[in-house]
Short mmCIF file of C-alpha atoms in Angstrom, two decimals:
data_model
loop_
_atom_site.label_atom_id
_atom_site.label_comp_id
_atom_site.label_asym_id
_atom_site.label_seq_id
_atom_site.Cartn_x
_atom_site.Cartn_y
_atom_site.Cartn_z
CA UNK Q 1 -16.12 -22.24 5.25
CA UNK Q 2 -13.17 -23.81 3.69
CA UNK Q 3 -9.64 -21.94 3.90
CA UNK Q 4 -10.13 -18.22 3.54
CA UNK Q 5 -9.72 -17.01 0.11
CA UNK Q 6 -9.12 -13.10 0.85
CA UNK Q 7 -5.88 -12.14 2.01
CA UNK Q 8 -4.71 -9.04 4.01
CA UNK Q 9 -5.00 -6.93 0.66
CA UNK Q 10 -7.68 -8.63 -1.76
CA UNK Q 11 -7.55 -12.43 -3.58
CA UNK Q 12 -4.06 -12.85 -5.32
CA UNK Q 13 -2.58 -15.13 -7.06
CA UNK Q 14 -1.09 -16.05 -10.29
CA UNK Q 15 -3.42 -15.17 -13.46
CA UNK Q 16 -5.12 -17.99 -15.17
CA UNK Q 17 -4.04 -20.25 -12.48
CA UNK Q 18 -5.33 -19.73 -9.49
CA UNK Q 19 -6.77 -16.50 -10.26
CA UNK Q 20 -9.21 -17.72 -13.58
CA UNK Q 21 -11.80 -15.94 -15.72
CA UNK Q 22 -14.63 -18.03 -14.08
CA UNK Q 23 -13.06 -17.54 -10.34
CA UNK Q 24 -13.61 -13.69 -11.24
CA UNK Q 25 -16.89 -13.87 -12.21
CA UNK Q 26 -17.59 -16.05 -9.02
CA UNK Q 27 -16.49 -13.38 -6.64
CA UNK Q 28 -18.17 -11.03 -8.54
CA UNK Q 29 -22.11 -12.34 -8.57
CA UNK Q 30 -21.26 -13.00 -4.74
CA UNK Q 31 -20.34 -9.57 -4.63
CA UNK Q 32 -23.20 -8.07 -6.29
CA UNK Q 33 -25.89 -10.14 -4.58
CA UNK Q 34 -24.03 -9.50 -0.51
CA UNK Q 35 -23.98 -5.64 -1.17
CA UNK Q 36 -27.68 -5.81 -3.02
CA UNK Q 37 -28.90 -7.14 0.50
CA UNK Q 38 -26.61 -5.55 2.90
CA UNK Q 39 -26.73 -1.60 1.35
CA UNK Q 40 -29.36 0.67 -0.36
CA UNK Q 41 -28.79 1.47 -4.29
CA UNK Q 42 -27.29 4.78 -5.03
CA UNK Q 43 -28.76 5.62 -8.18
CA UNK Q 44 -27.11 8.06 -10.72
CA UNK Q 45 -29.14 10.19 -12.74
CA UNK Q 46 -30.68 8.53 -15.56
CA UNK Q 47 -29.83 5.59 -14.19
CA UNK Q 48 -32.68 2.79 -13.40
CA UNK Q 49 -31.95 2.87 -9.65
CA UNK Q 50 -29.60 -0.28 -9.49
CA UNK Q 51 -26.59 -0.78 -7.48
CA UNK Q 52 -23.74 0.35 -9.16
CA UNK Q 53 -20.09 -0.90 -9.10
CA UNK Q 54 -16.98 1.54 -10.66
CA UNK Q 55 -14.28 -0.86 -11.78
CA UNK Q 56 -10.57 -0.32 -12.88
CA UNK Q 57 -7.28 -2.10 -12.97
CA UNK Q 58 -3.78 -1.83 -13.93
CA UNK Q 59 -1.75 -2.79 -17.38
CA UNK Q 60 -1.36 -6.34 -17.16
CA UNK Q 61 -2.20 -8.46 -19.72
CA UNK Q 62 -4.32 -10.68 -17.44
CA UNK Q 63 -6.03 -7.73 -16.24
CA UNK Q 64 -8.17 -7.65 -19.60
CA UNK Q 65 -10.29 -11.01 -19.48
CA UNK Q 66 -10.03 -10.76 -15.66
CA UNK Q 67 -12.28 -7.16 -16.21
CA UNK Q 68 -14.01 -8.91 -18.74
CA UNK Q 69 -15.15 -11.63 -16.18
CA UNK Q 70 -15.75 -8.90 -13.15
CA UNK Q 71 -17.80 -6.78 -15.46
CA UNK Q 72 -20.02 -9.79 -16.73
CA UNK Q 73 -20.63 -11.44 -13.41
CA UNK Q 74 -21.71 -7.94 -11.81
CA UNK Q 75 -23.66 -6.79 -14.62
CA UNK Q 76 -25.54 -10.44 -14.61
CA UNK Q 77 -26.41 -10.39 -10.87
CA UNK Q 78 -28.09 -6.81 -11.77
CA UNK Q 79 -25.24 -4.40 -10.75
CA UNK Q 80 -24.50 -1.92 -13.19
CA UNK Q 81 -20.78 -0.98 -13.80
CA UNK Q 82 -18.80 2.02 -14.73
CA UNK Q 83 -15.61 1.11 -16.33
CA UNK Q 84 -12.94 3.55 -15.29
CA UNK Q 85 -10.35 2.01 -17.03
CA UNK Q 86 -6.43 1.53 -16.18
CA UNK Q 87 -6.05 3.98 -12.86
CA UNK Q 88 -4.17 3.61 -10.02
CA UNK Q 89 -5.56 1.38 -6.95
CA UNK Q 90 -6.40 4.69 -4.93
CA UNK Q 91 -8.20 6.42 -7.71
CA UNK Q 92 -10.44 3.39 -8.06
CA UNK Q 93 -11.26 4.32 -4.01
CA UNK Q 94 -11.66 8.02 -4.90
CA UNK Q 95 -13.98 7.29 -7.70
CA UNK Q 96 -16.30 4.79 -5.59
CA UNK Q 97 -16.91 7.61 -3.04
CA UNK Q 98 -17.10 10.41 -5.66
CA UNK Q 99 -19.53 8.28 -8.38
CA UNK Q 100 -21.41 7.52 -5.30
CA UNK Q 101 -21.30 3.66 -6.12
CA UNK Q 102 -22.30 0.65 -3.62
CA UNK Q 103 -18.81 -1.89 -4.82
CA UNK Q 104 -14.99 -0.35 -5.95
CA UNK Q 105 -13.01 -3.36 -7.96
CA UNK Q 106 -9.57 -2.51 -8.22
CA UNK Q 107 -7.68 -5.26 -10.49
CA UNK Q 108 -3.75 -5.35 -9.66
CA UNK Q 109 -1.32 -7.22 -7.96
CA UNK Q 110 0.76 -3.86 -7.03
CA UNK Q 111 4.60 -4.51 -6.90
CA UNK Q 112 4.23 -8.75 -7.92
CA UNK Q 113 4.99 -9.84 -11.02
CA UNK Q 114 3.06 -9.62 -14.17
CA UNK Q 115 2.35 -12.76 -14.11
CA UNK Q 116 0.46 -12.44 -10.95
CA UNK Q 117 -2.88 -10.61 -10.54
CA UNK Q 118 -5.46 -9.77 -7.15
CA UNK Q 119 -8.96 -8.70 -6.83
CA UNK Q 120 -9.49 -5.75 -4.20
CA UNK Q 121 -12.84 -4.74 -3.55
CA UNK Q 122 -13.77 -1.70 -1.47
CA UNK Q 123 -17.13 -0.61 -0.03
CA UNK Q 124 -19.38 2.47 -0.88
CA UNK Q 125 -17.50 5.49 0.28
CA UNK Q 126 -14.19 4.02 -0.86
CA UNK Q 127 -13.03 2.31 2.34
CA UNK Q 128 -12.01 -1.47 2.47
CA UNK Q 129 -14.79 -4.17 2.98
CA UNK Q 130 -14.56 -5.50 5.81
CA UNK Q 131 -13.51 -9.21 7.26
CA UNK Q 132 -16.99 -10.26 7.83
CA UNK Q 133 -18.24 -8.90 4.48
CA UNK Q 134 -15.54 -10.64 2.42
CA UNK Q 135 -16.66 -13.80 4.71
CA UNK Q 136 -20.08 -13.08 3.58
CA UNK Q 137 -19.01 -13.34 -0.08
CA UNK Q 138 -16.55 -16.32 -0.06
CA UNK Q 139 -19.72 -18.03 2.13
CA UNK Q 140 -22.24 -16.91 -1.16
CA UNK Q 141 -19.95 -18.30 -3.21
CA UNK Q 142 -20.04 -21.67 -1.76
CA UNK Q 143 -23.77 -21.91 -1.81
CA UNK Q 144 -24.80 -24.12 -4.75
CA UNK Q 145 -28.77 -22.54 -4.38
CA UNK Q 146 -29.28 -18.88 -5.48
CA UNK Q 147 -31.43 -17.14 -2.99
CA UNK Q 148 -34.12 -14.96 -5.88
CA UNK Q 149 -34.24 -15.13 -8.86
CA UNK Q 150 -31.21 -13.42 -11.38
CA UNK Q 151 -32.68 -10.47 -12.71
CA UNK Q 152 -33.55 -10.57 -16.84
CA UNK Q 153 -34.79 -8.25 -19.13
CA UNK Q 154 -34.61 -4.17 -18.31
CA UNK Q 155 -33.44 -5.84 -14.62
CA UNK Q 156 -29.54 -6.70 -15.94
CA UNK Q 157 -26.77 -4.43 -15.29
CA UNK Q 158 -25.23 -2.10 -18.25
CA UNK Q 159 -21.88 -1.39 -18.79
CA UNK Q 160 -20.09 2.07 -19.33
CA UNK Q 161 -17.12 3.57 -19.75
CA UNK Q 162 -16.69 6.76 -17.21
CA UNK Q 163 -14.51 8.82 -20.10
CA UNK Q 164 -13.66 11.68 -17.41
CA UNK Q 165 -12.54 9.25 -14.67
CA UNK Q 166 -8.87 10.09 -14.65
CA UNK Q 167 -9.14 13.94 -15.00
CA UNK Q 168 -11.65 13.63 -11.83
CA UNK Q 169 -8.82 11.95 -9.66
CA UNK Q 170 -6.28 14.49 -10.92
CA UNK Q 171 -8.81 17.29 -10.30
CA UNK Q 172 -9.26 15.92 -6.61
CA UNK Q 173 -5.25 15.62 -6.06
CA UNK Q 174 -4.84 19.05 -7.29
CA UNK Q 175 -7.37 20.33 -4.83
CA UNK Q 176 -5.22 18.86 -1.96
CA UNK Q 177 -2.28 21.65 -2.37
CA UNK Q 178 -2.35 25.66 -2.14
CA UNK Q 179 1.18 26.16 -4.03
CA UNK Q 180 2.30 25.21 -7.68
CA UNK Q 181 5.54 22.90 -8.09
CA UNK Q 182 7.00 25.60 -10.82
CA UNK Q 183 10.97 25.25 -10.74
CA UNK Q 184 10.75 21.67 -9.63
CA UNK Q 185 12.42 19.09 -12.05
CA UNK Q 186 10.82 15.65 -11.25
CA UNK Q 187 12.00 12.52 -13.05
CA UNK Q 188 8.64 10.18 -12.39
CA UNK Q 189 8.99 6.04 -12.48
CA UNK Q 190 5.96 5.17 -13.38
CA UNK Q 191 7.12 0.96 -13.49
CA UNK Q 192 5.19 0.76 -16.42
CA UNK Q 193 2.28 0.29 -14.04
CA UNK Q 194 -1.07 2.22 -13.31
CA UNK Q 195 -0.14 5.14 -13.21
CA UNK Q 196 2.17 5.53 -16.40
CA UNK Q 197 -0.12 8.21 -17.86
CA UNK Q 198 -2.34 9.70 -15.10
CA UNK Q 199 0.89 10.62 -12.74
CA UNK Q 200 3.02 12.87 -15.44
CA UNK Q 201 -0.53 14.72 -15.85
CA UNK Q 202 -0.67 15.29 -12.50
CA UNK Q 203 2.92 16.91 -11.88
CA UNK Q 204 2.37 18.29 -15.00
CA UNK Q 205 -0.87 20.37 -14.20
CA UNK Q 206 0.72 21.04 -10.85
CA UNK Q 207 3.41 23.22 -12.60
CA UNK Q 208 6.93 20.74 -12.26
CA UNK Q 209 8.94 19.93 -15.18
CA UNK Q 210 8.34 16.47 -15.54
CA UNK Q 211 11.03 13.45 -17.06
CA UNK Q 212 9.24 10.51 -17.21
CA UNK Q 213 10.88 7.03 -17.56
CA UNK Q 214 8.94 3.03 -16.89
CA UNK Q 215 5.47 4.76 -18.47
CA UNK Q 216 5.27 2.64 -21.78
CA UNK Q 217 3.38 -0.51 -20.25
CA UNK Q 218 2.92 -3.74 -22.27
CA UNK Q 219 1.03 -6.05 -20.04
CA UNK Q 220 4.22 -8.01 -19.40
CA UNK Q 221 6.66 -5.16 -18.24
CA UNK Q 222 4.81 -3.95 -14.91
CA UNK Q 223 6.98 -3.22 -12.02
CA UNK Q 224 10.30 -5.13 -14.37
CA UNK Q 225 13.64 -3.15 -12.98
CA UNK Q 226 11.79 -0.33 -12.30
CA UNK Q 227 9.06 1.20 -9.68
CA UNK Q 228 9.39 1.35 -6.15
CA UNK Q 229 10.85 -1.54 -5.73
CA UNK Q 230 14.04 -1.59 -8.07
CA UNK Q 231 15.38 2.48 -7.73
CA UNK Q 232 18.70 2.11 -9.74
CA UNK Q 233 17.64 3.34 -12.75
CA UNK Q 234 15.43 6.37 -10.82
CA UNK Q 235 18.87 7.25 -9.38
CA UNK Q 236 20.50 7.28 -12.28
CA UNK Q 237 17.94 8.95 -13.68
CA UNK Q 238 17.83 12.03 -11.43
CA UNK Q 239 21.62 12.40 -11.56
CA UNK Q 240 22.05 12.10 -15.39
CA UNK Q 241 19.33 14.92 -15.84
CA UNK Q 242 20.16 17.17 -12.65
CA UNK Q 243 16.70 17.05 -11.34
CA UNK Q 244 15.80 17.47 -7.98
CA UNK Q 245 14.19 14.60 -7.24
CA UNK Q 246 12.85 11.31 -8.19
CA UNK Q 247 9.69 9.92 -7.65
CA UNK Q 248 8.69 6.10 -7.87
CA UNK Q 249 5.48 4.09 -7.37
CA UNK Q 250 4.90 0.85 -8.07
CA UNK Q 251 2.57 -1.26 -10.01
CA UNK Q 252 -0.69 0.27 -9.12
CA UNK Q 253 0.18 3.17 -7.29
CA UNK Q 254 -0.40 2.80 -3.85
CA UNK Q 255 3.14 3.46 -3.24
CA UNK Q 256 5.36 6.32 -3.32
CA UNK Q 257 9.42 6.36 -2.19
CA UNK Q 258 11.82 9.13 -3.16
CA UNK Q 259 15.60 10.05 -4.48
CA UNK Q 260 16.89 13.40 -3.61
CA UNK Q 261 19.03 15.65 -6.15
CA UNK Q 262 22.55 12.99 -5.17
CA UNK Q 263 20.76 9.74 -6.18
CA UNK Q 264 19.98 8.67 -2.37
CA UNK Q 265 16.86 7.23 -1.58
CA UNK Q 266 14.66 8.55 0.64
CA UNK Q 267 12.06 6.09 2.26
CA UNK Q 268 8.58 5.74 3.55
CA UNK Q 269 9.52 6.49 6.81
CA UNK Q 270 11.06 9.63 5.95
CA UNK Q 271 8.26 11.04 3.91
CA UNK Q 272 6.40 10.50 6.69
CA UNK Q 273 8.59 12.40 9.20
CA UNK Q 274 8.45 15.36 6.18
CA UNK Q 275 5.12 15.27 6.10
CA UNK Q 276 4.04 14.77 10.07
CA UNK Q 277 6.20 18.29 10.82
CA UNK Q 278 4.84 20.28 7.78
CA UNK Q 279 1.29 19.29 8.95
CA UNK Q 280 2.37 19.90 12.87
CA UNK Q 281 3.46 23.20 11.14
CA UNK Q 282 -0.27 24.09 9.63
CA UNK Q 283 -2.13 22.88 12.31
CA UNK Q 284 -3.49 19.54 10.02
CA UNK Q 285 -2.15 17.06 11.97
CA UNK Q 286 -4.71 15.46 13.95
CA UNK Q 287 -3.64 14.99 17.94
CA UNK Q 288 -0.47 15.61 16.61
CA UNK Q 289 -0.03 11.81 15.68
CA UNK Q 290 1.91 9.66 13.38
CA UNK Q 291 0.66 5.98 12.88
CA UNK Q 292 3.41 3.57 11.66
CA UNK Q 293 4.13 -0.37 12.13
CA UNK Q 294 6.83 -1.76 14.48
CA UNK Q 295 9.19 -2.30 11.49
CA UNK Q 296 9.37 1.15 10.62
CA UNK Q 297 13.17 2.54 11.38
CA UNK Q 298 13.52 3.83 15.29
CA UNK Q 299 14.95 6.89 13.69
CA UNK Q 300 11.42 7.62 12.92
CA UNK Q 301 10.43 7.30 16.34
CA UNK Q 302 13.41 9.59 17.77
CA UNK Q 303 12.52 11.88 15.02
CA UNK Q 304 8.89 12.27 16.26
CA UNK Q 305 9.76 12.50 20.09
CA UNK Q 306 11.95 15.23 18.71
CA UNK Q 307 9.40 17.76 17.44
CA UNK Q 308 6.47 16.75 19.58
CA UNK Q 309 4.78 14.36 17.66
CA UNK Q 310 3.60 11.05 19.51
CA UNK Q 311 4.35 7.46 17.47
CA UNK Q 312 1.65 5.26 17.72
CA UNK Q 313 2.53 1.44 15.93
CA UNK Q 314 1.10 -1.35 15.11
CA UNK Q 315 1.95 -4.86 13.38
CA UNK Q 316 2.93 -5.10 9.78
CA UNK Q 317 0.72 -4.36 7.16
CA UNK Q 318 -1.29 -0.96 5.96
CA UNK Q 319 -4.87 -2.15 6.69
CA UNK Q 320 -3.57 -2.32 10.33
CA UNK Q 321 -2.18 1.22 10.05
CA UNK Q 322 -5.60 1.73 8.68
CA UNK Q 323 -7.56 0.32 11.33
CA UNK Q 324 -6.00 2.09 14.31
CA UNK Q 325 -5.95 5.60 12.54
CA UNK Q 326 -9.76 5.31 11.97
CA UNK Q 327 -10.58 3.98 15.38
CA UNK Q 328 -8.13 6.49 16.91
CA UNK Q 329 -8.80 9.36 14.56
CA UNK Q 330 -5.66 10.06 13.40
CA UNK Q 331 -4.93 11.31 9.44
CA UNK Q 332 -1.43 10.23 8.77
CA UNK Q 333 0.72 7.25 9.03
CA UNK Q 334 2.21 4.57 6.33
CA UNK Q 335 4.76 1.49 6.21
CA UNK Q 336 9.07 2.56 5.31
CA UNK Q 337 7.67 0.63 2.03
CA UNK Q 338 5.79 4.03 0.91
CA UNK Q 339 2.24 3.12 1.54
CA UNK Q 340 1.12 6.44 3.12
CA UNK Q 341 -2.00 7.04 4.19
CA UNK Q 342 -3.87 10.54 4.18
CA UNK Q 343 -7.29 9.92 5.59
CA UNK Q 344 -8.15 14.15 4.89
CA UNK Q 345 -8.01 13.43 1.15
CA UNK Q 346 -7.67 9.65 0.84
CA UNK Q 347 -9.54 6.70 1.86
CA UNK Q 348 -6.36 4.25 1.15
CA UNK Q 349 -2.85 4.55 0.70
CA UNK Q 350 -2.15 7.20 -2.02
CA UNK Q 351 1.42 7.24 -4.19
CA UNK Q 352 0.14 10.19 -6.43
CA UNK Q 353 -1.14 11.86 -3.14
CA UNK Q 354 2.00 11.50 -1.55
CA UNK Q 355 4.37 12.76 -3.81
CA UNK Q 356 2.21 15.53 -4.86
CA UNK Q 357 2.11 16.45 -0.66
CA UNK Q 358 6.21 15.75 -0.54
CA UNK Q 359 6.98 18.08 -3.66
CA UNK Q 360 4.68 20.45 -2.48
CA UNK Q 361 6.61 21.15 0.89
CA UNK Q 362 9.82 21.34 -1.10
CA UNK Q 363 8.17 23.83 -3.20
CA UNK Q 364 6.60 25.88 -0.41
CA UNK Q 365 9.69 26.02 1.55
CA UNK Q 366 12.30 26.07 -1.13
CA UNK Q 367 14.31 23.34 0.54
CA UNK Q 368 15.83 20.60 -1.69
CA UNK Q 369 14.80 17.20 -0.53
CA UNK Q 370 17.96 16.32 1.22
CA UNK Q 371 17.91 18.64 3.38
CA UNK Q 372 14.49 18.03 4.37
CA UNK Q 373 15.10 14.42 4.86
CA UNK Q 374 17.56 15.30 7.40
CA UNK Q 375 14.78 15.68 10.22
CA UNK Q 376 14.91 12.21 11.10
CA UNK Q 377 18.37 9.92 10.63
CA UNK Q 378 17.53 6.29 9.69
CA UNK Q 379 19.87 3.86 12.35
CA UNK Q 380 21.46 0.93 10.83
CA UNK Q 381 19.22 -2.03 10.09
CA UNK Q 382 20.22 -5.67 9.98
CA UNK Q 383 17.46 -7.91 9.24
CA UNK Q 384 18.20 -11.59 9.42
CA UNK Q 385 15.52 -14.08 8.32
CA UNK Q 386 16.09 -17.82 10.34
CA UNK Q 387 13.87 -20.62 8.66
CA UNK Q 388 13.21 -23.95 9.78
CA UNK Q 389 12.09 -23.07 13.26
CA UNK Q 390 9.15 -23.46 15.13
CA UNK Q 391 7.78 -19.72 14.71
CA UNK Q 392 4.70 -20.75 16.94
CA UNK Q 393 7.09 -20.49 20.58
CA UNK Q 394 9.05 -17.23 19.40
CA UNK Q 395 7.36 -15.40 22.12
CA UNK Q 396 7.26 -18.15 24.80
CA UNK Q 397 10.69 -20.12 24.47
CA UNK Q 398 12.55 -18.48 27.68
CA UNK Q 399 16.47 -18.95 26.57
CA UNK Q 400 14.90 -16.37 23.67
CA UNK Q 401 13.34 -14.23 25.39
CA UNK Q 402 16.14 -13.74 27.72
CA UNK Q 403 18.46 -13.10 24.71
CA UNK Q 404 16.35 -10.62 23.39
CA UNK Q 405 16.24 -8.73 26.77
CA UNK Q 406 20.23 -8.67 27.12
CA UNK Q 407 20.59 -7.54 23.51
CA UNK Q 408 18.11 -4.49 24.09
CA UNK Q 409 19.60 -3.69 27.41
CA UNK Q 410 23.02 -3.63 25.74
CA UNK Q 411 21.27 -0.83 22.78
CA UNK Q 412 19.65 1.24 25.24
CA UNK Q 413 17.54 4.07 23.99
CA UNK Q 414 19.62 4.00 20.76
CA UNK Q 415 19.20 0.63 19.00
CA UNK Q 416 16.17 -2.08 19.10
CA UNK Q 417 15.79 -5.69 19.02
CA UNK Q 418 12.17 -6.93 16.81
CA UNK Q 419 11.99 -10.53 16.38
CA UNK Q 420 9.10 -11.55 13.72
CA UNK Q 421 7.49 -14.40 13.19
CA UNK Q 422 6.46 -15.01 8.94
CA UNK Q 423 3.03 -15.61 8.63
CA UNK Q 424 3.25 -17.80 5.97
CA UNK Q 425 6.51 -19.86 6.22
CA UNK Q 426 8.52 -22.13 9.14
CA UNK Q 427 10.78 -18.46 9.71
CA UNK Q 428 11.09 -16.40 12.19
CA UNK Q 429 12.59 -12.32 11.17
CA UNK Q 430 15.49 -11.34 13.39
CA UNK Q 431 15.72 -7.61 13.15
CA UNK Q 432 18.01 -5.28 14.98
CA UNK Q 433 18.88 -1.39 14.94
CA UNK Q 434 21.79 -0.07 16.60
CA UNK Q 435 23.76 3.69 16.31
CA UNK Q 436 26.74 1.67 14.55
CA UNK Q 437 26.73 -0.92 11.92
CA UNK Q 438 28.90 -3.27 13.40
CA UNK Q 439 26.88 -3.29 16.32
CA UNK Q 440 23.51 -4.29 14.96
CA UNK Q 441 25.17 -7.38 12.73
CA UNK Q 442 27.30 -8.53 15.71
CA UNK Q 443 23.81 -8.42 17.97
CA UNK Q 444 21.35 -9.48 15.29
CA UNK Q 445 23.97 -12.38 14.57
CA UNK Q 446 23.95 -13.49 18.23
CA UNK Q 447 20.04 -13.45 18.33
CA UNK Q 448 20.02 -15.21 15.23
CA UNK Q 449 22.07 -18.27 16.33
CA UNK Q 450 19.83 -18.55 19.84
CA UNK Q 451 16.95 -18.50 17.52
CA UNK Q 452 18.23 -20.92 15.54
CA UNK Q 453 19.51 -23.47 18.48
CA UNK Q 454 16.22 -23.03 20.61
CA UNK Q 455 13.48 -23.31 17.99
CA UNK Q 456 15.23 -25.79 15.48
CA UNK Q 457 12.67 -27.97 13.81
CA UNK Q 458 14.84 -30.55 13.39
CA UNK Q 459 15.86 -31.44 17.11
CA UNK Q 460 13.54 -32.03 20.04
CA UNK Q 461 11.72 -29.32 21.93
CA UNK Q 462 14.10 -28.39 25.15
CA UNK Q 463 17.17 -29.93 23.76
#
């Protein structure tokens, strides 16, 4: 197999590039014919008994001929497909499980660019495919032979539009809480992204005065100064109209991070620490355990020893939060970004989910965010990012090690040294937290420069 073409989170790249019209329709015959020999069809009623696919994406502009493309090559290798239209990443997971279809096919590129685009597929039931399926695709799509013949005639997938789809996934959020949001004012940031009309429904039906600003998508706009990942204008936002919180997800929704009723911003690992107690509270959270990755904020983790609640990590990135709640059997845990996973109503990270869940325990307790937030205090965070160095002997050069021991010896149980190696550059992530500013530059600096002096690439190994 040459080098792997799915990432950690799909095949992304830049539209009409790398990511082309006939590359979709590639990866989606391959697709079709792996799942046609590795699962049974689940056929709707009135349908002929093929294997069906649903399919949505978000608002970018590519995102048209690239469903154009998915929907022909799946429909060709004899899948039929139910267009669902521009939703949010997680409803497209919802809607695989609920439709009861074989293939998901989420088109987004989430908080990149608009000029960028991905292809995430998930199995039947919603979940991600796994690494030896995707390797089972990429290897069909090398083939040059076809192994049967391409179905013809009544045997060719048909195409149509699921008109219900997004009041299904609102239906299914709504189901998730037992109190309305009435008396909550919610200004929603949509970044002009996938979820730009299906989230102010949501809030809406839920019972919250909604203000809605990034929801008027033009295929070129998505995630531009707005979303999760720019919050000025969400603070402003919240401020200017007195509301008592903002909400922001990003390009296709998988993402939710908050701003309380003063403009401050309120993170992924403090939703989770909201939502880990009120679930400790009603008995929902499984072995009373939060799952979160090593860069999450040790507040977090002093937070959770706090009320009881064990802190189980792992290394950066969701699908490995993903991968140790399902093999432990936990139902919560996330990223700081705002990827939050709910595995009782969710099969992926949720943004609608979680904000719904977050309002919802403001509502039910009647305490404004900021005071809620308070449960765990985020320690100061220096992150300092040292390139051009061997990466590779990070965890084996000695004069680094021992620097990193000193430096967490001098924190104690209050601060903590993480040093990171990039998986795609010559860079290795210096990251310290400490009880005082000061402190965690002054210690992140140090480890920094012995970083940079041991693992230079441009001197010789040991000198």
């Amino acid at each position: 197999m040459t080098q792997r073409l799915f990432g950690t989170d799909g095949i992304r790249g830049l539209a009409n590039e790398k990511l082309t019209a006939q590359l979709a329709v590639e990866v989606a015959m391959a697709a079709a014919e792996v799942m046609r020999q590795t699962m049974p069809p689940h056929a709707l009623p009135g349908s002929s008994g093929r294997p069906i696919a649903v399919l949505g994406r978000d608002p970018r502009a590519s995102g048209e001929f690239l469903a154009a493309a998915m929907m022909a090559g799946l429909a060709s290798a004899g899948m039929d497909v139910l267009d669902v239209g521009v939703l949010p990443t997680p409803a497209v997971a919802f809607l695989t499980a609920q439709l009861g279809a074989d293939l998901g096919v989420m088109l987004s590129a989430s908080h990149n660019p608009a000029a960028d685009n991905g292809i995430k597929l998930f199995a039947a039931g919603g979940r991600k495919l796994s690494d030896a399926t995707e390797d089972a695709i990429q290897a069909r799509m090398e083939q040059t032979d076809l192994p049967y013949q391409r179905p013809i005639g009544e045997g060719v997938g048909r195409i149509q539009v699921v008109l219900d789809a997004q009041q299904r996934y609102v239906s299914h959020l709504l189901s998730t809480i037992d109190n309305r949001l009435a008396g909550l004012t919610v200004v929603l940031d949509c970044a002009h992204g996938a979820a730009s009309t299906v989230a102010p429904q949501l809030l809406e039906q839920a019972g919250a005065t909604v203000v809605t600003i990034g929801n008027q998508p033009d295929g070129l706009n998505i995630n531009q100064g707005c979303g999760s990942t720019h919050l000025q204008r969400l603070q402003e936002a919240v401020r200017d109209h007195r509301a008592d919180v903002g909400i922001a997800h990003d390009g296709d929704a998988d993402r939710c991070l908050a701003v309380d009723a003063q403009g401050e911003i309120v993170d992924g690992d403090q939703i989770m620490a909201i939502l880990a107690v009120a679930m400790k509270e009603r008995g929902q959270l499984r072995s009373n355990t939060l799952v979160a990755t090593v860069m999450s904020n040790l507040g977090l983790s002093l937070a959770m020893k706090r009320e009881g609640i064990e802190l189980v990590t792992t290394q950066v990135g969701d699908r490995y939060v993903l991968e140790a709640m399902l093999a432990q059997g936990h139902n919560l845990g996330g990223e700081q970004s705002g990827h939050v996973v709910m595995l009782d109503w969710a099969t992926t990270g949720d943004g609608l989910l979680t904000a719904l869940q977050l309002l919802s325990r403001m509502a039910h307790t009647n305490r404004p965010l900021a005071q809620l937030a308070t449960v765990m205090q985020r320690l100061p965070q220096v992150l300092i990012n040292v390139p051009e160095v061997d990466k590779a002997r990070v965890g084996s050069n000695e004069a680094v090690q021992q620097a990193v021991r000193q430096a967490q010896n001098s924190l104690g149980e209050q601060g903590r040294v993480l040093l990171r190696a990039s998986g795609t550059e010559p860079l290795v992530r210096v990251m310290v937290e400490a009880s005082q500013p000061d402190q965690a530059q002054a210690v992140a600096q140090e480890l920094a420069d012995v970083v940079r002096h041991e693992l230079s690439l441009h001197q010789p190994v040991g000198v």
